[in-house]
XYZ file of C-alpha atoms in Angstrom:
660
model
C -0.002 -0.039 0.332
C 1.408 3.668 -0.985
C 1.769 6.205 1.810
C 1.112 9.744 1.703
C 3.616 12.154 3.330
C 2.024 15.269 4.502
C 3.431 18.480 5.340
C 4.391 17.867 8.865
C 6.107 15.084 7.844
C 3.675 12.200 9.211
C 2.777 9.263 6.565
C -1.013 9.327 6.025
C -3.100 6.162 4.329
C -3.307 6.532 0.608
C -6.759 5.557 0.422
C -8.130 8.570 2.206
C -7.102 10.198 -0.998
C -8.734 7.623 -3.300
C -11.865 7.844 -1.369
C -12.471 11.348 -1.758
C -11.470 12.227 -4.766
C -14.508 13.790 -5.692
C -13.338 16.613 -3.356
C -10.680 17.625 -6.345
C -12.896 17.477 -8.583
C -15.303 19.556 -7.489
C -14.387 23.093 -7.713
C -16.249 26.409 -8.102
C -16.884 27.868 -11.458
C -15.001 31.122 -12.426
C -16.617 34.026 -14.004
C -13.289 35.533 -15.479
C -12.773 34.674 -19.197
C -9.670 32.497 -19.758
C -7.034 33.567 -21.603
C -7.382 31.484 -24.652
C -10.974 32.902 -25.251
C -10.035 36.236 -24.821
C -7.433 35.579 -27.585
C -9.734 34.170 -30.086
C -12.256 37.147 -28.953
C -9.363 39.448 -29.761
C -7.896 38.058 -32.964
C -11.615 38.047 -34.237
C -11.971 41.505 -33.133
C -8.333 42.233 -35.021
C -9.203 40.626 -38.004
C -12.160 43.061 -38.383
C -10.250 46.298 -37.473
C -7.381 45.433 -40.189
C -10.255 45.134 -42.611
C -13.052 47.372 -41.830
C -11.373 50.531 -40.103
C -7.683 50.009 -41.562
C -9.669 49.087 -45.087
C -7.510 46.386 -45.731
C -9.856 44.579 -48.063
C -8.660 47.153 -50.749
C -6.228 45.123 -51.616
C -8.440 42.178 -52.478
C -11.433 44.214 -54.084
C -10.699 41.752 -57.208
C -11.979 38.995 -55.366
C -15.217 40.310 -54.102
C -18.352 40.816 -56.017
C -19.785 43.784 -57.195
C -23.276 44.492 -56.728
C -25.145 45.527 -59.554
C -25.845 49.583 -60.130
C -29.304 50.462 -59.941
C -31.171 51.584 -63.063
C -32.199 54.794 -61.187
C -28.449 55.914 -61.225
C -28.418 55.593 -64.929
C -29.035 59.389 -66.233
C -26.608 61.270 -68.011
C -29.217 64.530 -66.668
C -27.745 63.447 -63.933
C -24.043 64.691 -65.030
C -22.654 67.873 -66.221
C -18.829 68.307 -67.671
C -17.343 71.116 -69.279
C -13.482 70.918 -70.910
C -10.883 72.984 -70.008
C -9.298 74.179 -72.647
C -6.511 76.501 -70.948
C -5.785 76.398 -67.520
C -3.848 80.011 -66.288
C -2.012 79.779 -63.041
C -0.734 83.675 -60.720
C 2.740 83.877 -60.366
C 4.632 82.893 -57.359
C 1.206 81.639 -55.376
C 0.821 78.120 -54.322
C -1.965 76.516 -55.961
C -3.324 73.169 -54.357
C -5.434 75.538 -51.358
C -6.777 77.253 -54.283
C -8.236 73.788 -55.485
C -9.058 72.882 -52.422
C -11.350 76.146 -52.226
C -12.808 75.240 -55.443
C -13.789 72.098 -54.293
C -15.293 73.117 -51.062
C -17.631 74.976 -52.870
C -19.449 71.750 -53.711
C -18.831 69.702 -50.668
C -22.073 70.497 -48.561
C -24.344 70.017 -51.996
C -24.447 65.794 -51.810
C -22.832 65.430 -54.966
C -19.635 63.871 -56.692
C -17.109 66.052 -58.964
C -14.660 64.325 -60.721
C -11.374 65.223 -63.335
C -11.215 63.435 -66.601
C -7.498 63.349 -68.450
C -8.084 61.547 -71.744
C -5.474 60.575 -74.037
C -5.531 59.462 -77.860
C -1.802 58.990 -77.763
C -0.427 62.290 -79.201
C -3.244 64.883 -77.021
C -4.372 64.788 -73.192
C -7.578 66.759 -72.633
C -8.742 67.524 -69.178
C -12.435 67.451 -68.397
C -14.112 68.696 -65.096
C -17.175 67.589 -63.961
C -19.790 67.147 -61.346
C -22.465 64.171 -60.142
C -26.024 65.176 -58.547
C -27.165 62.236 -55.944
C -30.304 64.281 -55.056
C -32.959 66.228 -56.658
C -32.608 68.984 -54.489
C -30.818 70.659 -56.905
C -30.350 70.459 -60.451
C -27.468 69.625 -62.536
C -26.443 72.935 -63.961
C -26.749 74.870 -60.607
C -24.088 72.705 -59.481
C -21.876 72.958 -62.656
C -22.423 76.379 -62.895
C -20.839 76.192 -59.386
C -17.763 74.683 -60.121
C -17.212 76.282 -62.897
C -17.638 79.732 -61.667
C -15.687 78.738 -58.112
C -12.823 77.308 -60.972
C -13.000 80.973 -62.602
C -13.155 82.562 -59.024
C -10.192 81.041 -58.035
C -8.188 80.787 -61.511
C -9.115 83.978 -63.381
C -8.875 83.700 -67.145
C -9.339 79.700 -67.478
C -11.301 79.017 -70.452
C -13.800 75.581 -70.432
C -16.321 74.441 -73.132
C -19.399 73.232 -71.872
C -20.465 69.316 -73.473
C -24.283 69.146 -73.776
C -25.797 65.663 -72.948
C -25.677 64.262 -76.302
C -22.096 65.457 -77.118
C -21.351 63.748 -73.049
C -23.236 60.817 -73.811
C -20.779 60.053 -77.048
C -17.889 61.031 -74.780
C -18.245 58.473 -72.138
C -19.474 55.828 -74.831
C -15.716 56.298 -76.541
C -13.734 55.390 -73.450
C -11.630 51.769 -73.654
C -12.624 49.874 -70.945
C -11.146 46.404 -71.985
C -8.755 46.739 -69.232
C -9.466 48.587 -65.664
C -6.856 49.583 -62.877
C -8.443 51.011 -59.916
C -5.875 52.784 -57.591
C -7.018 53.845 -54.216
C -4.911 56.107 -51.194
C -4.865 59.129 -49.611
C -2.577 61.722 -51.200
C 0.430 64.051 -49.316
C 2.832 66.032 -49.681
C 6.116 64.534 -50.464
C 7.567 67.552 -48.675
C 6.005 69.956 -46.426
C 8.241 72.540 -47.545
C 7.226 72.005 -51.676
C 4.683 74.441 -50.925
C 4.939 76.978 -54.004
C 4.244 75.862 -57.922
C 7.772 75.865 -58.245
C 8.588 72.862 -56.894
C 5.430 71.307 -56.673
C 6.112 67.553 -58.318
C 2.589 66.314 -57.702
C 1.339 67.523 -60.498
C -1.072 65.482 -62.927
C 1.054 66.783 -66.029
C 3.838 64.728 -64.732
C 1.430 61.520 -65.384
C 0.596 63.300 -68.939
C 3.905 63.551 -69.674
C 4.721 59.530 -68.292
C 2.304 58.306 -70.436
C 3.358 60.263 -73.649
C 2.110 57.978 -76.639
C -0.256 55.937 -74.752
C -4.028 55.998 -74.957
C -5.827 55.980 -71.888
C -8.363 57.330 -69.805
C -7.809 58.169 -65.979
C -11.086 59.139 -64.074
C -10.460 60.855 -60.547
C -13.519 61.122 -58.892
C -15.181 61.993 -55.572
C -17.901 62.283 -53.698
C -18.474 64.883 -50.878
C -19.413 63.070 -47.324
C -22.202 64.297 -45.122
C -21.708 66.182 -42.340
C -23.589 63.433 -40.295
C -21.705 60.645 -41.631
C -18.376 62.433 -40.628
C -19.969 62.482 -36.844
C -20.794 59.041 -37.292
C -17.503 58.098 -38.681
C -15.948 59.988 -35.413
C -17.894 58.225 -33.033
C -17.254 54.552 -34.960
C -13.527 54.782 -34.058
C -14.135 56.455 -30.991
C -16.092 53.571 -30.101
C -13.934 51.012 -31.476
C -11.160 52.400 -29.620
C -12.881 52.359 -26.185
C -13.504 48.714 -26.864
C -10.154 48.025 -27.730
C -8.262 49.742 -25.333
C -8.467 47.431 -22.703
C -6.965 44.690 -24.286
C -3.698 46.418 -24.797
C -2.018 45.798 -21.242
C -3.200 42.090 -20.083
C -2.067 41.289 -16.453
C -1.859 37.428 -16.220
C -1.705 35.459 -12.715
C -0.976 31.694 -11.735
C -1.437 29.804 -9.319
C -2.470 26.704 -7.108
C -2.468 25.601 -3.008
C -2.249 22.136 -1.650
C -4.060 21.361 1.334
C -5.141 18.090 3.347
C -7.311 17.797 6.494
C -8.216 13.971 8.654
C -10.251 14.350 11.618
C -11.482 10.988 13.660
C -14.429 11.352 17.054
C -15.422 8.641 18.986
C -17.772 8.733 21.680
C -19.580 6.274 24.622
C -21.913 6.789 27.037
C -23.955 5.051 29.730
C -26.706 6.269 32.509
C -28.973 4.546 34.621
C -31.678 5.458 37.322
C -34.277 4.064 40.275
C -36.608 5.855 42.650
C -39.394 4.861 44.880
C -42.474 7.019 46.148
C -44.790 5.928 48.229
C -48.003 8.810 49.274
C -50.746 9.185 51.863
C -53.157 11.819 52.681
C -56.216 12.361 55.074
C -58.682 15.352 55.048
C -62.035 15.792 56.988
C -63.805 19.277 56.827
C -67.326 20.859 57.986
C -69.056 24.655 56.991
C -72.117 26.767 57.867
C -73.520 29.661 56.066
C -76.853 31.786 56.492
C -77.455 35.060 54.359
C -80.121 37.661 54.653
C -80.166 39.811 51.500
C -82.410 43.088 50.704
C -82.479 44.833 47.128
C -84.453 46.950 45.020
C -83.649 47.538 41.218
C -84.788 50.038 38.360
C -83.614 49.532 35.011
C -82.610 52.093 32.262
C -80.738 51.839 28.950
C -76.947 52.519 28.969
C -75.575 55.909 27.770
C -73.528 55.579 24.608
C -74.079 51.809 24.404
C -75.215 52.673 20.661
C -72.172 54.394 20.086
C -69.373 52.204 21.797
C -71.447 49.406 19.596
C -70.726 51.276 16.475
C -67.244 51.917 17.365
C -66.622 48.429 18.094
C -68.544 47.143 15.018
C -66.306 49.434 12.505
C -63.003 48.404 14.647
C -63.900 44.496 14.246
C -64.878 45.365 10.459
C -61.550 47.340 9.895
C -59.725 44.132 11.882
C -61.331 41.546 10.002
C -59.385 41.278 6.963
C -56.022 41.371 9.423
C -57.204 38.505 11.864
C -59.026 36.280 9.732
C -62.705 37.196 11.490
C -62.129 36.414 14.749
C -62.130 40.424 15.574
C -66.192 40.525 14.418
C -66.774 37.439 16.878
C -64.493 40.024 19.515
C -67.021 42.753 18.595
C -69.622 40.721 19.866
C -68.133 39.759 23.462
C -67.046 43.256 24.069
C -71.107 44.777 23.087
C -72.235 41.893 25.453
C -70.197 42.985 27.778
C -71.265 46.436 28.700
C -74.374 46.109 30.752
C -77.111 48.706 30.861
C -77.964 50.977 33.790
C -80.258 49.421 36.266
C -82.292 49.536 39.924
C -83.418 46.149 42.238
C -85.506 46.204 45.019
C -85.891 42.688 47.428
C -85.508 40.428 50.427
C -84.318 37.089 50.391
C -82.794 34.372 53.559
C -80.763 31.645 52.956
C -78.862 28.745 55.899
C -76.846 26.144 54.399
C -74.639 23.264 56.553
C -72.122 20.931 54.622
C -69.555 18.200 55.903
C -67.082 16.709 53.795
C -63.669 13.989 54.464
C -61.435 11.948 52.189
C -58.143 9.549 52.729
C -56.063 8.958 49.388
C -52.960 6.162 49.556
C -50.068 5.836 46.501
C -46.774 3.896 45.892
C -44.708 4.130 42.769
C -41.334 2.541 41.735
C -39.282 3.883 38.889
C -36.568 2.425 37.078
C -34.661 4.297 34.536
C -31.248 2.929 32.270
C -29.635 4.955 28.963
C -26.854 3.919 26.752
C -25.691 6.395 24.202
C -22.722 5.812 21.663
C -21.088 7.671 18.368
C -18.397 7.757 16.174
C -18.191 10.645 13.491
C -15.071 10.577 10.935
C -14.264 13.553 8.471
C -11.769 13.532 5.695
C -10.915 16.539 3.280
C -8.772 17.463 0.785
C -8.144 20.870 -0.988
C -6.090 21.055 -3.908
C -4.138 23.516 -6.022
C -1.076 25.303 -5.783
C 0.191 27.617 -3.402
C 2.810 29.354 -5.663
C 1.256 32.577 -7.642
C 2.899 34.180 -10.760
C 1.884 37.506 -12.072
C 2.804 38.431 -15.360
C 1.631 42.386 -17.279
C 1.583 41.812 -21.480
C 1.501 44.452 -23.871
C -0.114 43.422 -27.354
C 1.762 45.488 -29.698
C -0.118 45.150 -32.691
C -3.193 46.175 -30.613
C -0.997 49.197 -29.269
C -0.317 49.754 -32.613
C -3.847 49.429 -33.961
C -5.081 52.186 -31.239
C -2.163 55.012 -32.533
C -3.726 54.364 -35.980
C -6.559 55.478 -35.468
C -5.767 58.105 -33.031
C -4.122 59.360 -36.108
C -7.787 58.738 -38.190
C -9.458 60.667 -35.179
C -7.193 63.700 -36.044
C -7.769 63.358 -39.841
C -11.528 63.735 -38.976
C -10.305 67.014 -37.126
C -9.554 68.178 -40.540
C -11.977 66.755 -42.323
C -14.693 68.687 -40.294
C -12.465 72.330 -41.023
C -12.137 71.132 -44.500
C -14.627 69.047 -45.415
C -14.286 64.977 -46.242
C -14.540 63.185 -49.510
C -14.587 59.463 -50.335
C -11.858 59.274 -53.512
C -10.293 56.713 -55.875
C -8.650 57.249 -58.909
C -10.280 54.444 -61.869
C -7.581 54.271 -64.910
C -9.476 52.508 -68.279
C -7.067 51.188 -71.702
C -7.484 48.771 -73.961
C -3.830 47.769 -73.291
C -3.266 45.849 -69.906
C -0.251 47.456 -69.411
C -1.165 50.852 -70.186
C -3.837 50.823 -67.526
C -1.164 49.220 -65.157
C 1.022 51.888 -65.661
C -1.225 54.760 -65.326
C -2.104 53.387 -61.981
C 1.387 52.380 -60.832
C 2.275 56.206 -61.872
C -0.270 58.476 -60.642
C 0.173 55.984 -57.172
C 3.455 57.219 -57.134
C 2.696 60.945 -57.372
C 0.371 60.887 -55.048
C 2.476 59.083 -51.985
C 3.525 61.410 -49.461
C 4.879 61.611 -45.979
C 1.652 59.982 -44.209
C -0.280 58.675 -46.947
C 0.182 55.276 -44.444
C -2.582 55.915 -42.506
C -4.780 54.090 -44.868
C -4.222 51.293 -47.342
C -2.746 51.973 -50.356
C -3.751 49.206 -53.210
C -4.092 48.941 -56.650
C -6.503 46.142 -57.882
C -6.709 45.076 -62.012
C -9.469 43.435 -64.276
C -8.939 42.650 -67.369
C -9.921 39.204 -69.510
C -9.871 37.177 -66.781
C -12.717 39.336 -64.949
C -14.938 39.385 -68.110
C -18.103 39.003 -66.051
C -17.368 41.991 -64.059
C -15.944 44.326 -66.183
C -19.287 45.597 -67.454
C -20.888 45.894 -64.079
C -17.513 47.771 -63.227
C -17.767 50.228 -66.152
C -21.238 50.898 -65.349
C -20.478 52.451 -62.481
C -17.299 54.526 -63.664
C -19.032 55.342 -66.739
C -22.125 57.507 -64.195
C -19.280 58.948 -61.843
C -19.904 56.609 -58.958
C -17.826 54.557 -57.105
C -18.694 50.704 -57.728
C -19.683 48.712 -54.599
C -18.727 45.683 -53.441
C -19.889 43.293 -50.684
C -17.140 42.513 -47.620
C -18.299 39.177 -45.943
C -16.368 37.991 -42.971
C -17.202 35.109 -40.739
C -19.274 37.531 -38.757
C -20.404 40.610 -40.793
C -21.110 41.617 -44.462
C -20.585 44.817 -45.486
C -21.014 47.093 -48.713
C -17.920 48.718 -49.077
C -16.455 50.681 -51.981
C -12.473 51.576 -53.580
C -12.726 55.227 -51.998
C -10.092 56.159 -49.109
C -11.407 59.337 -47.046
C -9.759 61.872 -47.597
C -9.614 66.093 -46.386
C -10.374 68.964 -48.821
C -6.392 69.423 -49.406
C -5.699 66.329 -49.451
C -8.206 65.915 -52.738
C -6.922 69.010 -54.013
C -3.118 66.892 -54.622
C -5.310 63.824 -55.817
C -7.869 66.058 -58.446
C -5.101 69.002 -59.172
C -4.909 70.285 -62.765
C -1.908 70.214 -64.673
C 0.770 72.488 -63.051
C 2.814 72.929 -66.455
C 1.828 72.781 -70.141
C 1.315 69.152 -71.762
C 0.248 67.975 -75.544
C -3.338 69.861 -75.969
C -3.828 71.293 -72.165
C -1.675 75.050 -72.125
C -1.393 76.062 -69.234
C 0.012 80.148 -68.853
C 1.581 81.773 -66.176
C 0.691 85.530 -65.184
C 1.904 88.285 -62.774
C -1.509 89.492 -61.080
C -1.615 93.392 -60.969
C -4.828 95.858 -60.281
C -7.968 95.460 -61.829
C -8.798 99.412 -61.761
C -7.477 102.714 -62.476
C -7.645 104.980 -59.110
C -8.031 108.443 -59.368
C -7.962 111.529 -56.673
C -9.520 113.606 -58.533
C -13.373 112.588 -59.131
C -14.786 115.840 -60.532
C -15.409 114.843 -64.269
C -14.104 117.551 -66.827
C -15.489 116.001 -70.188
C -11.858 116.068 -71.327
C -10.986 112.945 -71.065
C -11.099 109.445 -73.257
C -11.461 105.676 -73.395
C -7.900 104.005 -74.049
C -9.379 100.574 -73.965
C -10.425 97.933 -71.339
C -8.599 95.805 -68.242
C -6.559 93.121 -69.467
C -6.049 90.345 -66.542
C -5.003 86.742 -66.166
C -5.276 86.373 -69.870
C -9.065 87.772 -70.116
C -10.252 90.913 -71.298
C -12.579 92.408 -67.888
C -15.495 94.822 -68.650
C -13.680 97.325 -66.432
C -12.681 100.465 -68.636
C -9.632 102.501 -68.552
C -10.213 106.569 -69.282
C -7.249 108.931 -69.719
C -7.831 112.831 -68.950
C -6.200 114.594 -71.757
C -5.040 117.207 -69.700
C -2.935 114.324 -67.824
C -0.774 113.696 -70.556
C 1.241 116.872 -70.095
C 2.977 115.259 -67.291
C 5.820 112.374 -67.757
C 4.540 108.637 -68.649
C 6.736 105.536 -68.689
C 4.728 102.673 -70.751
C 6.380 99.257 -69.897
C 6.099 95.555 -71.029
C 7.669 92.681 -72.543
C 8.205 91.965 -76.185
C 4.705 91.815 -78.376
C 3.061 92.949 -75.166
C 1.568 95.947 -76.690
C 3.316 99.182 -75.978
C 3.305 100.818 -79.295
C -0.205 99.819 -79.732
C -0.994 101.704 -76.613
C 0.787 104.782 -77.698
C -1.179 104.904 -81.321
C -4.110 104.308 -79.128
C -3.078 107.985 -77.535
C -2.080 109.938 -80.351
C -4.913 108.703 -82.493
C -7.717 109.396 -79.967
C -5.986 113.019 -79.303
C -5.813 113.778 -82.798
C -9.839 112.227 -83.762
C -11.201 113.368 -80.703
C -10.011 117.238 -79.994
C -7.733 117.558 -82.857
C -4.878 118.213 -80.648
C -0.901 118.718 -82.434
C 1.720 116.042 -81.534
C 5.173 115.566 -82.417
C 6.970 112.181 -82.403
C 10.484 111.992 -82.271
C 11.612 108.093 -83.919
C 14.910 107.772 -84.570
C 15.342 104.030 -84.863
C 12.389 101.998 -86.351
C 9.964 104.469 -88.114
C 7.030 102.359 -87.314
C 5.081 105.646 -86.163
C 6.110 107.144 -90.143
C 4.151 103.637 -91.440
C 1.304 104.168 -88.872
C 0.798 108.388 -89.104
C 2.181 108.626 -92.217
C -1.129 107.815 -94.276
C -2.709 111.015 -92.871
C -2.590 114.587 -94.752
C -2.810 116.184 -91.726
C 0.422 114.904 -90.330
C 3.927 115.328 -90.964
C 6.631 112.913 -90.645
C 10.314 113.839 -90.524
C 13.158 111.610 -90.286
C 17.029 111.111 -90.259
C 17.040 109.999 -94.088
C 16.679 112.604 -96.720
C 15.396 109.649 -99.373
C 12.616 108.769 -97.319
C 11.416 111.553 -95.184
C 11.818 115.221 -95.027
C 14.271 116.306 -92.351
C 13.878 118.323 -89.276
C 14.936 121.279 -89.310
C 15.620 123.715 -86.697
C 17.704 127.045 -85.801
C 18.951 126.522 -82.324
C 19.925 130.089 -82.298
C 16.509 131.657 -82.513
C 13.919 132.224 -79.629
C 11.511 133.958 -78.401
C 11.511 137.910 -78.052
C 10.674 137.652 -74.500
C 13.501 134.644 -73.577
C 16.792 136.347 -72.292
C 19.543 134.870 -74.075
C 21.480 133.816 -71.399
C 18.460 131.656 -70.484
C 18.602 130.466 -73.814
C 21.968 129.341 -74.018
C 21.839 127.190 -71.130
C 19.289 125.338 -72.293
C 20.765 125.012 -75.201
C 23.841 123.429 -73.211
C 21.715 121.059 -71.157
C 20.487 120.020 -75.110
C 24.197 119.324 -75.991
C 24.981 117.497 -73.112
C 22.437 115.453 -73.564
C 23.463 114.415 -77.060
C 27.161 114.328 -76.180
């Protein structure tokens, strides 16, 4: 037989353990979840966070099913496009923020905006347009708002509207045998590159890289309502709150062992006997005589009816509590209250009694009680008395929380600048061209902090022939394709779009900063748009010189010159071909025709003024070549009579000094 040695060093019979094995198995069930269960739940939650919150599903859109586009959204009347034929930028001004202002003009109008770059292999044409998403406002008003915002931020830009038939024909001609989709968040390559000279993320880089290729690029953005932005914030905050307790976990391990045995035996015997003898003898005699005189008169008891009523009420009130006994008690109480009485009478009685008794008793009692008890108690408690506590940090979860923090900071920016859902689509009959365009665009857009969301390129080609028509329907109607994402626990509709702010959208949808084939870009210097006069009194002696020409376009503001102001020195400047000579021609022509004022032009070099004004009979032209024109002859020693000779000599000396 095996022996068990306890902590005191004494040996105990091992059968004690065998007989009480059930005590070791009967343990109290713990409410604390097991570590393995927590790990499984966290793994499932982590997968959902990676897929939904951090948008890892963007890397496998090709494997997801496309939800067909509703027929009600296939209307060309909901789309308006205009072609940009010439882009104008202001010199030394950062244009990215101006594009952000353009798109923010329609951010709250529940619509989509898009830019289309269409290349035929030689020229690249750029289009901009809007897509209406509700019936609260007309598509034309949305287009006018967008175009006016573009003209306001970039004065001089030239556009051409596409009517519905033209737009429909343009969309039908888009190639679509191969489609590549780019999902990313645009950021500056360097925060210091904040001017047009050093900006290297413009779409002209894409056009130049794809020169000679036939493709169509569609950069589409959908505005996000304020309510959805608030819900997105709450969703991120909820996910963060639910995951944060598990970023740091403490694990404790411990067991304890205790063994006890008790054995008790008791035995007892009791005996007793008793003998009792009783004897009594009693005799008695009594004699009594009574004489009584009584007089009585009966009358009703005062207050008996009142007391009777009170007792009755009391009994009724108490009846439910006493089970009816209070009703009986009420009757007794009423009977115990007498009425008033008065009695008269005479009575006489006499009695004699005698009694005698004798009692004998004998009793014997014998008692015997035997008690015996035996108690045997055995117990076993099993565990380990050693305790160990570990603190574990889930680094994956901590990094996830940090990324959610970054998303919340981006939402702060979106609350100020607006939030958009943006993605870029590249369509071509050549798989190589579509993939090259998508890769080039993604490389241009990626910046310092683009990793806050997953970036991906998805491609649909010959192997996805069934999905291509569904995908093209969405893109042709300028709506983000909707995919069905399924996991073990949820089914969610998703798109290829990333959530971006207005400033980030300005990078992704910014027009080229430099000229490319088919898209001229002109840079102008900005100057005043109004001629300021300090004398507001009109004397009727002014004339129209022309209209203000600024940023490549003519304004309606007239420029008027006062005739008398021409006696002052005037400086006319400008680059070659800007119109300096034509401006002076117009001034002289206005003076000659309107006011008949004579003038003198000294032009020793080109002879342009002779060609312009020499044809008029009232104009005399003098030159330095006697074979082509008359010579200007002046006697320098002739002067008016009211001028002193010394004064005239001083002026001649000044003229000679200038010539020298």
